[in-house]
Coordinates of C-alpha atoms in Angstrom, one line a residue:
Chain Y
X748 CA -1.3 6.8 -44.7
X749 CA -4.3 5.8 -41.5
X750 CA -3.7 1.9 -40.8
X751 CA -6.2 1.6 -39.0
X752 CA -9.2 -0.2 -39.8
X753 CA -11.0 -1.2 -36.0
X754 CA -13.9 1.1 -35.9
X755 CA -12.8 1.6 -32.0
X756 CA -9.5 1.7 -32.5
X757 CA -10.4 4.3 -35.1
X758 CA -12.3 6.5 -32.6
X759 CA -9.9 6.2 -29.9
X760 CA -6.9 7.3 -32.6
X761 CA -9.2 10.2 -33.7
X762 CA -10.0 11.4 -30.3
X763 CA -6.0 11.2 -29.7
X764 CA -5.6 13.5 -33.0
X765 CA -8.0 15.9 -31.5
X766 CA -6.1 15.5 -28.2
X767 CA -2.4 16.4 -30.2
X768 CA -4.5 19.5 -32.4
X769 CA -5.7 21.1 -29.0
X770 CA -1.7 20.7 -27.6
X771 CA -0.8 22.1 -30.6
X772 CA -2.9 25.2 -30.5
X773 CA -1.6 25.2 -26.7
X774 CA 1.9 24.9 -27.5
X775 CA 1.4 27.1 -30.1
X776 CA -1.1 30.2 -28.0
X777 CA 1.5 29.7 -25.5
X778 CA 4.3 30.6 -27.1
X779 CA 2.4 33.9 -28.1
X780 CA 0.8 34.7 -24.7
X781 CA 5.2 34.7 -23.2
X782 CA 7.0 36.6 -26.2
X783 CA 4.0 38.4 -27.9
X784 CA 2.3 39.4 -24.8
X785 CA -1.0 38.4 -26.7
X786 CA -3.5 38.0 -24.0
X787 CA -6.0 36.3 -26.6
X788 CA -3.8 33.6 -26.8
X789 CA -3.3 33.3 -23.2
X790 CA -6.8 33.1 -22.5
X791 CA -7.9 30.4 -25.0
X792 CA -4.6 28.2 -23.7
X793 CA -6.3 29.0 -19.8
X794 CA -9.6 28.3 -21.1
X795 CA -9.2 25.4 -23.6
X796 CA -7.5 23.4 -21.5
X797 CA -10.6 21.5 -20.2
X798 CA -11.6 20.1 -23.8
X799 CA -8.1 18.6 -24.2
X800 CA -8.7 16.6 -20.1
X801 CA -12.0 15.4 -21.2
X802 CA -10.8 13.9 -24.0
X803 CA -8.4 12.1 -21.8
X804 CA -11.0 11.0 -19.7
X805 CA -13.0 9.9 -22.8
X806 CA -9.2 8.3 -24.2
X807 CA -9.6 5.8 -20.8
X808 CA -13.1 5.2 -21.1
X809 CA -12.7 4.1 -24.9
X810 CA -9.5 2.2 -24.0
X811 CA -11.0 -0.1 -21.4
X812 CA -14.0 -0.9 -23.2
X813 CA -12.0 -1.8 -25.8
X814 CA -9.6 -4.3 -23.8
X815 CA -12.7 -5.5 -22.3
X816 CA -14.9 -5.9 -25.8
X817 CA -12.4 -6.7 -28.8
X818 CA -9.3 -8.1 -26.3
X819 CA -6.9 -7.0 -29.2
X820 CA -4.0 -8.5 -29.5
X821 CA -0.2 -7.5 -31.0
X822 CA -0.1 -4.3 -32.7
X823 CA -3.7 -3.4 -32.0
X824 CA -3.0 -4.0 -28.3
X825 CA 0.1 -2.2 -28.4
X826 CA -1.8 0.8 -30.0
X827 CA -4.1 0.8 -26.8
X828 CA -1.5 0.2 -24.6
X829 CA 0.2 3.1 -26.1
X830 CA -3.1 4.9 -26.4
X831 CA -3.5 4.9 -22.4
X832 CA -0.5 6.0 -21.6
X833 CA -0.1 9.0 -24.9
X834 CA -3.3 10.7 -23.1
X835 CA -1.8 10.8 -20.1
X836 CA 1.2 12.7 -21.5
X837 CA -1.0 14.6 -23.9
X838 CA -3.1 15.8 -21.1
X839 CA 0.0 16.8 -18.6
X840 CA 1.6 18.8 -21.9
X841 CA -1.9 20.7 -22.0
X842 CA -1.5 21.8 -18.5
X843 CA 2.1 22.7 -19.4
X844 CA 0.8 25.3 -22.1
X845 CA -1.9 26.7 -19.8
X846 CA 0.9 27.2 -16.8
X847 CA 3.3 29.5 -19.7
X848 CA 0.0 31.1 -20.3
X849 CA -0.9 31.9 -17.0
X850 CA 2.4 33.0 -16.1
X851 CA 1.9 35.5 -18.9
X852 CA -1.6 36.9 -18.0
X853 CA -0.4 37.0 -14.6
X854 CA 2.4 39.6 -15.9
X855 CA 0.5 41.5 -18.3
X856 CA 0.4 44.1 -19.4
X857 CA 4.1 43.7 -18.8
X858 CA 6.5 40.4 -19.8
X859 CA 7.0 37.9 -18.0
X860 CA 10.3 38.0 -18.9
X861 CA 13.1 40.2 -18.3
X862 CA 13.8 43.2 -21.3
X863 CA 17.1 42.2 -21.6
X864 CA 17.6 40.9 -25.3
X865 CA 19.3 37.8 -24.6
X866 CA 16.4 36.3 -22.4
X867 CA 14.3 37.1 -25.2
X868 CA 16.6 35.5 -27.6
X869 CA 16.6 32.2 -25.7
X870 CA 13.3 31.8 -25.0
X871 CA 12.3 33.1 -28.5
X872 CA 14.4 29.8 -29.6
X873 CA 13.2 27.6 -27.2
X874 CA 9.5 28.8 -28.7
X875 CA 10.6 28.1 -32.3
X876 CA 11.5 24.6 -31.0
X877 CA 8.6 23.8 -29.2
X878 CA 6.4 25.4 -32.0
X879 CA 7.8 22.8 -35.0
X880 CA 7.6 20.4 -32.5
X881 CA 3.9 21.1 -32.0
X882 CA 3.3 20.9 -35.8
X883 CA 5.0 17.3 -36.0
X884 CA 2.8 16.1 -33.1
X885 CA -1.0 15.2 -34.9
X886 CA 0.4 13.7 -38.4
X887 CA 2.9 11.6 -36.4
X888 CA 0.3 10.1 -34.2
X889 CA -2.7 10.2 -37.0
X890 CA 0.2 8.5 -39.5
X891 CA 2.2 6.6 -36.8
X892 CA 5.1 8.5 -38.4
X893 CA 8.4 7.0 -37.1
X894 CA 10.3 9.8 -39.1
X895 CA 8.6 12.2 -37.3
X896 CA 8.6 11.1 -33.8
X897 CA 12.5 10.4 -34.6
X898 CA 12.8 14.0 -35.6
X899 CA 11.0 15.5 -32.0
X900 CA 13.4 13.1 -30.0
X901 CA 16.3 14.2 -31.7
X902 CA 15.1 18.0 -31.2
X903 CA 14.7 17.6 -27.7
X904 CA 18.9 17.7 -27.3
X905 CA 18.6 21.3 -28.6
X906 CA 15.9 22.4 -26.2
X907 CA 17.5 21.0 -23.3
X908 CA 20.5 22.9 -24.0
X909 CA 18.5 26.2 -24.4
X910 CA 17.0 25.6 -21.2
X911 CA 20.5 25.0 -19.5
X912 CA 21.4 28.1 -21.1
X913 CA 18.8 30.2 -19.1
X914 CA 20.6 29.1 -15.3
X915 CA 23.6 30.5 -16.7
X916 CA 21.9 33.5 -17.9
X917 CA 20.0 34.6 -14.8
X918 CA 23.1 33.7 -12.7
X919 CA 25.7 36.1 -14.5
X920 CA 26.0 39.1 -12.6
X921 CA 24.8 41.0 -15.9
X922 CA 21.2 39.8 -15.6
X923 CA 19.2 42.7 -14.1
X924 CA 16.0 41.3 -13.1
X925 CA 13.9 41.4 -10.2
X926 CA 13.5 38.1 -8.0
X927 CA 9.5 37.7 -9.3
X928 CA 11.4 37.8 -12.8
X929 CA 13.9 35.1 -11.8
X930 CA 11.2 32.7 -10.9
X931 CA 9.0 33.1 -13.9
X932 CA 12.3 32.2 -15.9
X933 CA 13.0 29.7 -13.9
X934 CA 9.7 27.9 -13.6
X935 CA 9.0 29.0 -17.2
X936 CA 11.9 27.8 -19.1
X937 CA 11.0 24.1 -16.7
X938 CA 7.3 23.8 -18.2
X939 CA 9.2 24.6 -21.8
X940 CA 11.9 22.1 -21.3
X941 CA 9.2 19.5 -19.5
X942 CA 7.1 19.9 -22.9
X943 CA 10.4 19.1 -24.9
X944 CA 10.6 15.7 -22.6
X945 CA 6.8 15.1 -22.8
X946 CA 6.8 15.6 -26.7
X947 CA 9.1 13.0 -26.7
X948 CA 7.4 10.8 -24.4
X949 CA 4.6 10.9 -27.2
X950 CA 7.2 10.2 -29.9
X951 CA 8.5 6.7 -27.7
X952 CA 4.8 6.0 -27.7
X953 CA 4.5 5.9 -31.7
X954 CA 7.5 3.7 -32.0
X955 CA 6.6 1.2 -29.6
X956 CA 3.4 0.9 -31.7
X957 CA 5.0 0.6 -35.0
X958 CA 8.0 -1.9 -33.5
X959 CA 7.2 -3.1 -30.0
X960 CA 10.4 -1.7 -28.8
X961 CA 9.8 -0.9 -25.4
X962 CA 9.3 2.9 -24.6
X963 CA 8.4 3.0 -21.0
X964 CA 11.4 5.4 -19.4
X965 CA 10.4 9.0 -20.1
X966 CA 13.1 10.7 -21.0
X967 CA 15.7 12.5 -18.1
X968 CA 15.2 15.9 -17.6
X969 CA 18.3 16.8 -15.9
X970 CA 17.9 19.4 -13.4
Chain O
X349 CA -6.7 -7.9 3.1
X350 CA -5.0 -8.9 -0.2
X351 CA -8.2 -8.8 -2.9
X352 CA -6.0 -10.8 -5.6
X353 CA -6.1 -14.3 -6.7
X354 CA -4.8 -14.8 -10.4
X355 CA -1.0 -15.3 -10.1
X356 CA -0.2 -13.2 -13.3
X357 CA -2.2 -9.9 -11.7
X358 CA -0.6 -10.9 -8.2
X359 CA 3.0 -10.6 -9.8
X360 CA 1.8 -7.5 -11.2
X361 CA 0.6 -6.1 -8.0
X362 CA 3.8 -7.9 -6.7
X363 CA 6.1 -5.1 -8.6
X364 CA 4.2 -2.2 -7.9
X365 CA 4.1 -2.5 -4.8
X366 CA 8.0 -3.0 -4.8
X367 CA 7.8 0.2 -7.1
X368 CA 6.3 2.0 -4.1
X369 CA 8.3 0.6 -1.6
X370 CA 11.6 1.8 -3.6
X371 CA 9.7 5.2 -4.0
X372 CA 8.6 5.0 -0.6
X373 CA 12.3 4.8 0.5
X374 CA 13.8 7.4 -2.4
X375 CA 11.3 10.1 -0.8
X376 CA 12.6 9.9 2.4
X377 CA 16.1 10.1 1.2
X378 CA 15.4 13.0 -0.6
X379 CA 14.3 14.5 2.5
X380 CA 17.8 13.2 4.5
X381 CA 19.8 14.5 1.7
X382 CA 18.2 18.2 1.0
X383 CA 17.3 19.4 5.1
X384 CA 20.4 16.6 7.0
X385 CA 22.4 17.2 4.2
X386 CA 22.3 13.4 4.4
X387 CA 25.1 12.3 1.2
X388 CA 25.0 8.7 1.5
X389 CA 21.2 9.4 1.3
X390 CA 21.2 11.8 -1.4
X391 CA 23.4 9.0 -3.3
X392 CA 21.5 6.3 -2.7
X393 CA 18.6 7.5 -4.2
X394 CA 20.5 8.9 -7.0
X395 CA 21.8 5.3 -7.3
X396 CA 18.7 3.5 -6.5
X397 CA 16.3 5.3 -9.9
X398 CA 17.8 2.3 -12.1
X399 CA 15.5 -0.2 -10.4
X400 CA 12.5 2.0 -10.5
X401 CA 12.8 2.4 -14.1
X402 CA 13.3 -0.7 -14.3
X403 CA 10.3 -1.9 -12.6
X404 CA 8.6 0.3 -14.6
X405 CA 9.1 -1.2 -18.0
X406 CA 8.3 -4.9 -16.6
X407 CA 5.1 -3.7 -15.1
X408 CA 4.5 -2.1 -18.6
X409 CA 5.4 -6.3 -20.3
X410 CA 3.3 -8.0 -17.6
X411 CA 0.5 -5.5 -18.5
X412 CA 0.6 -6.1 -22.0
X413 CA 1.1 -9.8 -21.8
X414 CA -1.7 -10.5 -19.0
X415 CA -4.0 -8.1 -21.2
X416 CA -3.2 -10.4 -24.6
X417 CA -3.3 -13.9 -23.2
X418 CA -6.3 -13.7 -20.1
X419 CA -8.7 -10.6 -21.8
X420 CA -9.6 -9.6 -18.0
X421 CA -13.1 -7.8 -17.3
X422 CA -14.8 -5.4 -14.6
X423 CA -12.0 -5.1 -11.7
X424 CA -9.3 -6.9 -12.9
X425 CA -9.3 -5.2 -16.2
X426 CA -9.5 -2.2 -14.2
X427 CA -6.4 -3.1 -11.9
X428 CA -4.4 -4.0 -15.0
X429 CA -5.2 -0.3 -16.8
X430 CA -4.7 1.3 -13.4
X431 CA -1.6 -0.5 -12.9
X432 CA -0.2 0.7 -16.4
X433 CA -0.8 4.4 -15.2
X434 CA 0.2 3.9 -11.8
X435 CA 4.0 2.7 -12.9
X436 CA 4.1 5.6 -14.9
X437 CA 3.0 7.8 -12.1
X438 CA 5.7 5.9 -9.7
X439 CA 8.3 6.1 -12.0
X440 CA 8.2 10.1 -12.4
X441 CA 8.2 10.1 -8.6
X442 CA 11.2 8.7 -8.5
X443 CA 12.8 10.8 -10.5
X444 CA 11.6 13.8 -8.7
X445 CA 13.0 12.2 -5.5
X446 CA 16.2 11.8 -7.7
X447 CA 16.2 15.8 -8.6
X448 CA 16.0 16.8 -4.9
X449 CA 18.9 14.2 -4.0
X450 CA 20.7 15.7 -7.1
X451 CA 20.3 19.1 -5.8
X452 CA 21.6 18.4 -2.5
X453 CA 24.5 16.6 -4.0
X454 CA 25.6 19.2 -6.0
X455 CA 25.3 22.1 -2.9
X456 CA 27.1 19.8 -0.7
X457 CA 29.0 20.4 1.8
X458 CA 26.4 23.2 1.5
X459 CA 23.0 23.3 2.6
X460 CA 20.7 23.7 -1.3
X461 CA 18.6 26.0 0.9
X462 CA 19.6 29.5 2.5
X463 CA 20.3 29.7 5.8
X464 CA 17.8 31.4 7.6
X465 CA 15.2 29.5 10.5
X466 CA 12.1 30.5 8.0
X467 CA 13.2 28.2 4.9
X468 CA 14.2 25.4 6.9
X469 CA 11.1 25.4 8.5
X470 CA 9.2 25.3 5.6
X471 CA 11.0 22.8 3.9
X472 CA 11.0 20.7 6.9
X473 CA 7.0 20.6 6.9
X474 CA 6.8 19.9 3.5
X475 CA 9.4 17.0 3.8
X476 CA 7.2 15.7 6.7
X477 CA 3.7 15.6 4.8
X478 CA 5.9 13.8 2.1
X479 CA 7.3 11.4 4.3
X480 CA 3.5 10.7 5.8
X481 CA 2.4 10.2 1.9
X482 CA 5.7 8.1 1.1
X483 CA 5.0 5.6 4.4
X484 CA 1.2 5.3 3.2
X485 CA 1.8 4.3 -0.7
X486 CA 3.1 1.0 -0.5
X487 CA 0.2 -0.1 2.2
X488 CA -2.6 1.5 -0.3
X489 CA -1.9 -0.5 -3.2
X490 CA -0.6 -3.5 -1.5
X491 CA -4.5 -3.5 -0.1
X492 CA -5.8 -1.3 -2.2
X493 CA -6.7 0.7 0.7
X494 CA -9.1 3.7 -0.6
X495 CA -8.9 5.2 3.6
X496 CA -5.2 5.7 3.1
X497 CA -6.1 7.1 -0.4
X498 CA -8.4 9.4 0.7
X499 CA -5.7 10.8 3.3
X500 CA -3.1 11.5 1.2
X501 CA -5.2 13.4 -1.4
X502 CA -6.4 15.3 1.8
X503 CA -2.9 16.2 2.8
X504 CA -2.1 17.5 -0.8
X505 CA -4.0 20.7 0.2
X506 CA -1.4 21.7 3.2
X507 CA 1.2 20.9 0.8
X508 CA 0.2 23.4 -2.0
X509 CA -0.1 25.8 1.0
X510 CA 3.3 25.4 1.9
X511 CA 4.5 25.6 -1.5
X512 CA 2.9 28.5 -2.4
X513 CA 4.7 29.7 1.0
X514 CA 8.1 29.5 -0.5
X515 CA 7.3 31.9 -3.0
X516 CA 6.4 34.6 -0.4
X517 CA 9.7 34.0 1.9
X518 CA 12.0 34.7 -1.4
X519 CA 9.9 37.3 -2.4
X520 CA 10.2 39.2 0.9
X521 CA 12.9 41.9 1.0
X522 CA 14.3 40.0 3.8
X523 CA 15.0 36.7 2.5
X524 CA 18.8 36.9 2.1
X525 CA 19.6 34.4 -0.3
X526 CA 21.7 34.7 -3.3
X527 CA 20.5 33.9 -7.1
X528 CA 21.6 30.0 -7.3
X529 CA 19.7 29.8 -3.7
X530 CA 16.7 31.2 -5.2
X531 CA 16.4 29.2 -8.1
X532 CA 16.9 25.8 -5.6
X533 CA 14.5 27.0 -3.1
X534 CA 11.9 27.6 -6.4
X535 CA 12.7 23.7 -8.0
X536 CA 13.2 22.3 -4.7
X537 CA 9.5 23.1 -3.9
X538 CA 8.5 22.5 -7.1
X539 CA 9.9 18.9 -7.1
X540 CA 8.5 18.4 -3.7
X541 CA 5.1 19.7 -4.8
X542 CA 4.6 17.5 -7.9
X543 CA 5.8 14.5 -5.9
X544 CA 2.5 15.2 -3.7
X545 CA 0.6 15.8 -6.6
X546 CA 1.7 12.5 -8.1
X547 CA 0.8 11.0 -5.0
X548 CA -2.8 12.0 -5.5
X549 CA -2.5 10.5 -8.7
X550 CA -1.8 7.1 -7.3
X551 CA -4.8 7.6 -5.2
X552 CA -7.0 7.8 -7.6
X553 CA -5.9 5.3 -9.7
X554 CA -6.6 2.7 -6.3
X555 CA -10.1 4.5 -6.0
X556 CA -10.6 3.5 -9.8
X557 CA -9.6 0.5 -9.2
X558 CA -12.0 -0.6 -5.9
X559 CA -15.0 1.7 -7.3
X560 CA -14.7 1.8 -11.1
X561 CA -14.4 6.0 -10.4
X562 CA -12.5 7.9 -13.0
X563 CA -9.6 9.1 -11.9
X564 CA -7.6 10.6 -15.2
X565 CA -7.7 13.8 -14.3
X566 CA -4.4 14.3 -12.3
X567 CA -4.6 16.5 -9.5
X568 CA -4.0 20.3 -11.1
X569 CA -0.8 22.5 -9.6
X570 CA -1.7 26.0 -9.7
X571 CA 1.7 27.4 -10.7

């Protein structure tokens, strides 16, 4: 159900829906380009990732002539507020994707990952995560869907253990992998476990718009 | 040369600028606790993220209550969006400072880097530029100085260098270090990195603010 009826709030909501499709298809390409090896996917993360900034920079734009035209107040104000700040984190968990997807094109025709079957298996979950978490992202914002932006936060827990999972993986002296493969665990399981705290940065967002409460402190990331 | 005059943007301005200065001081402690092995240091920042988040979310009240009761135009609506971004920006600086205090903390009595001259001395010049950028924030936006601005988005460039310099020393067959040294050396830089990168951020929000320039796109890291 849309509740908005602003014409500029309108545009700025849509080009924040457009924003959260293109993260999805990100989140989404990204996840192929590491555990597929699909180098499509990879380069239309690398390459799409300049639509998803300019809408940012069209997100601010709207925003401030907004405040400056309409000087909305209460939930419409919250809504920009909220607006403003949801770009910003949309934008950062664009460049999030395209760093998984470079990694990936970097390494192919091989993974990025070791072969072992257990770093597949934890980064094949951490994927699953991040990928039903991607789906949530555009109806929660388009529907300000408290349900759903409750359900990424409390998914977050489960991706943050995967990723704590992955330290002790590369550190047992079972792991096999070279030192270029330690770092593109590393760094890759980070940007996976960043997107998990930036999803639910987004998710704070749409409650603060619906209640007021105050969503300001991005979630801890831990390391 | 303060530029502000209405009371409510001052006490705004007020708390970022106490943001910075808390930041200011975390980044330097980060440095003391990761390359002097510095504890008290590495606690006190540890210690000292509360009030930065803190901060954070009043900045984030003020904002919305200045922006609903005084509908500011042209620079002042500008300072009030930038200042919106820039506590977000702040905030996540802090907790990177907080990571590389946290890493230290947990090596300790330990050095979180390997031993040898080459690490230390890359790590050393990184902590300097960041100690530059860390003495220049509070000074920018108390006077919204775009010079200082423009210097630490300059210095971002030698930084980048020297992080992309840490991943040739562990990569080199003689770089000693074992796995858990590896993956500190990798986050480490990282951390140290994205705090310059954040920095640029806040740059660009204070030349969006004096010029009316946009400044959403953060800086990229080329990971």
């Amino acid at each position: 159900m849309r509740v908005i009826y602003n014409e500029e709030l309108k545009a700025v909501a849509d080009a924040l829906e457009h924003m959260a499709e293109g993260v999805c298809t990100a989140m989404h390409g990204a996840g192929k380009a590491l555990l597929d090896q699909d180098m499509e996917a990879a380069k239309s993360v690398i390459d799409g990732d300049e639509t998803i900034d300019a809408l940012e920079r069209q997100i601010l734009d709207q925003c401030v002539k907004l405040l400056a035209q309409q000087s909305p107040v209460a939930t419409d104000l919250r809504a920009v507020v909220a607006s403003l700040r949801l770009a910003s984190t949309i934008e950062r968990m664009g460049d999030l994707a395209q760093h998984i997807a470079q990694t990936a094109y970097r390494c192919s025709p091989n993974s990025a990952l070791s072969d072992d079957a257990k770093t597949r298996e934890i980064f094949e979950s951490m994927r699953q995560l991040l990928d039903i978490t991607a789906d949530r992202l555009p109806g929660m914002l388009a529907d300000r869907d408290a349900t759903l932006a409750q359900q990424i936060i409390a998914d977050d827990n489960k991706l943050d253990e995967l990723h704590q999972q992955t330290f002790a993986l590369v550190l047992n002296d079972s792991w096999k992998g070279t030192k270029q493969q330690l770092i593109d665990v590393v760094l890759t399981a980070r940007f996976m476990e960043r997107l998990g705290d930036h999803a639910v940065s987004t998710a704070r967002q749409v409650v603060y718009i619906v209640s007021g409460f105050d969503p300001s402190k991005e979630p801890k990331d831990m390391d």
